[in-house]
Amino acid sequence: MGRIVQLSGPKLVEVVDQQPTAMKPGQVRVRTRYSGISAGTELTAYRGTNPYLNRTWDPDRRLFLDGDAAHVDYPVAGLGYSEVGVIIEVADDVRDEPGMPEVGDVVWGIWGHRSEALLPADRFLHHTMPEHLDPIAGTFVRAGAVALNAVLAANIHLGETVAIFGQGVIGLLATRLAGLNGGEVAAVDALPVRLDKAKEYGALMTLNAATGSPAEELRQVTGGRGADVAIEISGSYRALHEAIRAVGQGGRVVAAGFYQGDGVGLRLGDEFHHNRVELISSQISGVPPAVSGRWDQDRLNRTFLRLVANGQLDPVGLVSHVVPVERAAEAYELLDQRPAEALQVILEF
């Protein structure tokens, strides 16, 4: 009998039994070792603010619709998108396919917080973890792809000042990636412990949003010019407004956070309007249009993991807690109530 993490209601996490499933042709069975909790998207489901819980996404029209249509409802089982596990079974019809992992291989992918999963075999083509890496590094591939996608959208040029608002896990990865891309990073957050970590990940400057105005401070250190580009990745409307204030005329702001509800604190008639700021959305379901002929989600994933394997990036240094899956409720409560104490929380199966 397996186990699966389930949200039975707002702030109600349970670990329930998972029934075994018979394998079909074209599938592989993977047993989970580690699964990373997203402190962004997953907490919106945990808190009950995720738009999928009260509105319906129409994929054809690409609109959220009000009313009584079939929106997602509790219980939400198997949420999560940052897993590492071991292949324990491969269907006979795909066993010899090039690039297919073998039984015993450690692989990364997306199958949710569950102890075991049966998935189409093609989802694991070339998904074997490099042998010299800590397997936990594989739990960062999706978060790393989100950060890399935002950096691509930012279109950073060598020597530009890049303000990155929000120094949680994805923000810290973006800080490191922006630095590798030639940006001079100013990291912004309200938690001193995260600003300290940002220095480790390559930030040349840190700005505490709780004690001053990052936009005004950036004007001072850039001779009045402001940042060339900003990436807002905290999901706070007030932070997005400050990011808009932080860039100079014609500056670029990448909104990469998952914003909830009405835009309280966001005033588009102020600096956005008068400085003609370019506002770009970055979301992992697609890459920036300018690079869509060359980049896709698979390349984002592989590029991030290659940077980790080459030693240019250390995501494992962001792990603050490894928690047995039986204590999943405590892990979510920690991230929700005491963010200063936690960065990446990993569930261990």
mmCIF file of N, CA and C in Angstrom, residues 51-104:
data_model
loop_
_atom_site.group_PDB
_atom_site.id
_atom_site.type_symbol
_atom_site.label_atom_id
_atom_site.label_comp_id
_atom_site.label_asym_id
_atom_site.label_seq_id
_atom_site.Cartn_x
_atom_site.Cartn_y
_atom_site.Cartn_z
ATOM 1 N N PRO A 51 -7.013 30.277 -7.942
ATOM 2 C CA PRO A 51 -8.198 30.546 -8.766
ATOM 3 C C PRO A 51 -8.875 29.287 -9.288
ATOM 4 N N TYR A 52 -8.134 28.189 -9.416
ATOM 5 C CA TYR A 52 -8.743 26.950 -9.894
ATOM 6 C C TYR A 52 -9.762 26.392 -8.906
ATOM 7 N N LEU A 53 -9.714 26.842 -7.647
ATOM 8 C CA LEU A 53 -10.637 26.330 -6.630
ATOM 9 C C LEU A 53 -11.988 27.039 -6.644
ATOM 10 N N ASN A 54 -12.070 28.214 -7.266
ATOM 11 C CA ASN A 54 -13.350 28.928 -7.253
ATOM 12 C C ASN A 54 -13.783 29.443 -8.616
ATOM 13 N N ARG A 55 -12.957 29.204 -9.633
ATOM 14 C CA ARG A 55 -13.318 29.566 -10.999
ATOM 15 C C ARG A 55 -12.900 28.420 -11.912
ATOM 16 N N THR A 56 -13.375 28.423 -13.126
ATOM 17 C CA THR A 56 -13.087 27.333 -14.060
ATOM 18 C C THR A 56 -12.240 27.842 -15.209
ATOM 19 N N TRP A 57 -11.137 27.158 -15.456
ATOM 20 C CA TRP A 57 -10.264 27.509 -16.573
ATOM 21 C C TRP A 57 -10.767 26.823 -17.834
ATOM 22 N N ASP A 58 -11.060 27.616 -18.854
ATOM 23 C CA ASP A 58 -11.483 27.101 -20.154
ATOM 24 C C ASP A 58 -10.256 27.071 -21.057
ATOM 25 N N PRO A 59 -9.677 25.878 -21.305
ATOM 26 C CA PRO A 59 -8.424 25.809 -22.071
ATOM 27 C C PRO A 59 -8.584 26.202 -23.536
ATOM 28 N N ASP A 60 -9.786 26.089 -24.066
ATOM 29 C CA ASP A 60 -9.984 26.460 -25.469
ATOM 30 C C ASP A 60 -9.998 27.976 -25.652
ATOM 31 N N ARG A 61 -10.752 28.656 -24.780
ATOM 32 C CA ARG A 61 -10.807 30.119 -24.867
ATOM 33 C C ARG A 61 -9.727 30.798 -24.044
ATOM 34 N N ARG A 62 -9.041 30.005 -23.219
ATOM 35 C CA ARG A 62 -7.998 30.529 -22.334
ATOM 36 C C ARG A 62 -8.533 31.662 -21.471
ATOM 37 N N LEU A 63 -9.632 31.357 -20.802
ATOM 38 C CA LEU A 63 -10.278 32.292 -19.884
ATOM 39 C C LEU A 63 -10.673 31.568 -18.610
ATOM 40 N N PHE A 64 -10.595 32.287 -17.470
ATOM 41 C CA PHE A 64 -11.222 31.810 -16.246
ATOM 42 C C PHE A 64 -12.680 32.270 -16.259
ATOM 43 N N LEU A 65 -13.591 31.371 -15.947
ATOM 44 C CA LEU A 65 -15.016 31.653 -16.013
ATOM 45 C C LEU A 65 -15.643 31.548 -14.629
ATOM 46 N N ASP A 66 -16.585 32.460 -14.347
ATOM 47 C CA ASP A 66 -17.344 32.390 -13.103
ATOM 48 C C ASP A 66 -18.504 31.407 -13.272
ATOM 49 N N GLY A 67 -19.150 31.075 -12.153
ATOM 50 C CA GLY A 67 -20.329 30.219 -12.220
ATOM 51 C C GLY A 67 -20.074 28.866 -11.605
ATOM 52 N N ASP A 68 -20.970 27.937 -11.899
ATOM 53 C CA ASP A 68 -20.944 26.622 -11.268
ATOM 54 C C ASP A 68 -20.325 25.547 -12.141
ATOM 55 N N ALA A 69 -19.478 25.941 -13.061
ATOM 56 C CA ALA A 69 -18.821 24.948 -13.913
ATOM 57 C C ALA A 69 -17.869 24.097 -13.081
ATOM 58 N N ALA A 70 -17.273 23.124 -13.713
ATOM 59 C CA ALA A 70 -16.509 22.100 -12.981
ATOM 60 C C ALA A 70 -15.112 22.595 -12.614
ATOM 61 N N HIS A 71 -15.041 23.504 -11.622
ATOM 62 C CA HIS A 71 -13.732 23.925 -11.137
ATOM 63 C C HIS A 71 -13.154 22.849 -10.224
ATOM 64 N N VAL A 72 -11.882 22.969 -9.928
ATOM 65 C CA VAL A 72 -11.227 22.018 -9.041
ATOM 66 C C VAL A 72 -11.804 22.173 -7.634
ATOM 67 N N ASP A 73 -12.009 21.066 -6.948
ATOM 68 C CA ASP A 73 -12.560 21.115 -5.604
ATOM 69 C C ASP A 73 -11.748 20.195 -4.693
ATOM 70 N N TYR A 74 -11.848 20.430 -3.397
ATOM 71 C CA TYR A 74 -11.217 19.537 -2.432
ATOM 72 C C TYR A 74 -11.972 18.212 -2.393
ATOM 73 N N PRO A 75 -11.303 17.103 -2.117
ATOM 74 C CA PRO A 75 -9.871 16.994 -1.836
ATOM 75 C C PRO A 75 -9.024 17.090 -3.096
ATOM 76 N N VAL A 76 -7.832 17.683 -2.931
ATOM 77 C CA VAL A 76 -6.853 17.763 -4.007
ATOM 78 C C VAL A 76 -5.738 16.786 -3.658
ATOM 79 N N ALA A 77 -5.612 15.736 -4.444
ATOM 80 C CA ALA A 77 -4.668 14.671 -4.116
ATOM 81 C C ALA A 77 -3.464 14.723 -5.036
ATOM 82 N N GLY A 78 -2.300 14.470 -4.460
ATOM 83 C CA GLY A 78 -1.090 14.328 -5.267
ATOM 84 C C GLY A 78 -0.535 15.609 -5.837
ATOM 85 N N LEU A 79 -0.879 16.768 -5.226
ATOM 86 C CA LEU A 79 -0.277 18.003 -5.712
ATOM 87 C C LEU A 79 1.236 17.928 -5.536
ATOM 88 N N GLY A 80 1.948 18.778 -6.249
ATOM 89 C CA GLY A 80 3.404 18.717 -6.223
ATOM 90 C C GLY A 80 3.953 18.504 -7.617
ATOM 91 N N TYR A 81 5.131 19.102 -7.883
ATOM 92 C CA TYR A 81 5.698 18.993 -9.228
ATOM 93 C C TYR A 81 7.213 18.952 -9.199
ATOM 94 N N SER A 82 7.782 18.348 -8.161
ATOM 95 C CA SER A 82 9.246 18.364 -8.028
ATOM 96 C C SER A 82 9.712 17.063 -7.405
ATOM 97 N N GLU A 83 9.681 15.972 -8.200
ATOM 98 C CA GLU A 83 9.928 14.657 -7.625
ATOM 99 C C GLU A 83 11.213 14.009 -8.140
ATOM 100 N N VAL A 84 11.770 13.161 -7.294
ATOM 101 C CA VAL A 84 12.893 12.306 -7.650
ATOM 102 C C VAL A 84 12.577 10.909 -7.131
ATOM 103 N N GLY A 85 12.830 9.905 -7.958
ATOM 104 C CA GLY A 85 12.536 8.543 -7.525
ATOM 105 C C GLY A 85 13.401 7.535 -8.244
ATOM 106 N N VAL A 86 13.099 6.269 -7.997
ATOM 107 C CA VAL A 86 13.843 5.157 -8.577
ATOM 108 C C VAL A 86 12.901 4.350 -9.461
ATOM 109 N N ILE A 87 13.337 4.039 -10.665
ATOM 110 C CA ILE A 87 12.554 3.196 -11.562
ATOM 111 C C ILE A 87 12.550 1.770 -11.004
ATOM 112 N N ILE A 88 11.359 1.214 -10.809
ATOM 113 C CA ILE A 88 11.280 -0.149 -10.277
ATOM 114 C C ILE A 88 10.652 -1.123 -11.272
ATOM 115 N N GLU A 89 10.095 -0.615 -12.365
ATOM 116 C CA GLU A 89 9.497 -1.501 -13.365
ATOM 117 C C GLU A 89 9.350 -0.740 -14.680
ATOM 118 N N VAL A 90 9.654 -1.417 -15.782
ATOM 119 C CA VAL A 90 9.512 -0.847 -17.126
ATOM 120 C C VAL A 90 8.734 -1.841 -17.978
ATOM 121 N N ALA A 91 7.702 -1.365 -18.658
ATOM 122 C CA ALA A 91 6.903 -2.246 -19.514
ATOM 123 C C ALA A 91 7.772 -2.850 -20.619
ATOM 124 N N ASP A 92 7.481 -4.108 -20.964
ATOM 125 C CA ASP A 92 8.297 -4.837 -21.937
ATOM 126 C C ASP A 92 8.388 -4.129 -23.281
ATOM 127 N N ASP A 93 7.304 -3.462 -23.701
ATOM 128 C CA ASP A 93 7.271 -2.903 -25.052
ATOM 129 C C ASP A 93 8.126 -1.651 -25.214
ATOM 130 N N VAL A 94 8.596 -1.066 -24.106
ATOM 131 C CA VAL A 94 9.417 0.152 -24.212
ATOM 132 C C VAL A 94 10.794 -0.015 -23.576
ATOM 133 N N ARG A 95 11.085 -1.212 -23.101
ATOM 134 C CA ARG A 95 12.313 -1.429 -22.322
ATOM 135 C C ARG A 95 13.567 -1.108 -23.115
ATOM 136 N N ASP A 96 13.566 -1.379 -24.398
ATOM 137 C CA ASP A 96 14.774 -1.194 -25.211
ATOM 138 C C ASP A 96 14.766 0.116 -25.996
ATOM 139 N N GLU A 97 13.853 0.995 -25.674
ATOM 140 C CA GLU A 97 13.778 2.266 -26.395
ATOM 141 C C GLU A 97 14.975 3.145 -26.033
ATOM 142 N N PRO A 98 15.610 3.785 -27.016
ATOM 143 C CA PRO A 98 16.780 4.638 -26.713
ATOM 144 C C PRO A 98 16.437 5.750 -25.724
ATOM 145 N N GLY A 99 17.315 5.917 -24.734
ATOM 146 C CA GLY A 99 17.101 6.961 -23.742
ATOM 147 C C GLY A 99 16.218 6.562 -22.581
ATOM 148 N N MET A 100 15.633 5.348 -22.651
ATOM 149 C CA MET A 100 14.735 4.911 -21.585
ATOM 150 C C MET A 100 15.550 4.503 -20.353
ATOM 151 N N PRO A 101 15.158 4.980 -19.158
ATOM 152 C CA PRO A 101 15.871 4.544 -17.957
ATOM 153 C C PRO A 101 15.640 3.059 -17.686
ATOM 154 N N GLU A 102 16.562 2.471 -16.944
ATOM 155 C CA GLU A 102 16.473 1.062 -16.580
ATOM 156 C C GLU A 102 16.040 0.939 -15.127
ATOM 157 N N VAL A 103 15.620 -0.254 -14.761
ATOM 158 C CA VAL A 103 15.274 -0.524 -13.371
ATOM 159 C C VAL A 103 16.478 -0.209 -12.485
ATOM 160 N N GLY A 104 16.241 0.559 -11.435
ATOM 161 C CA GLY A 104 17.307 0.968 -10.533
ATOM 162 C C GLY A 104 17.837 2.363 -10.785
#
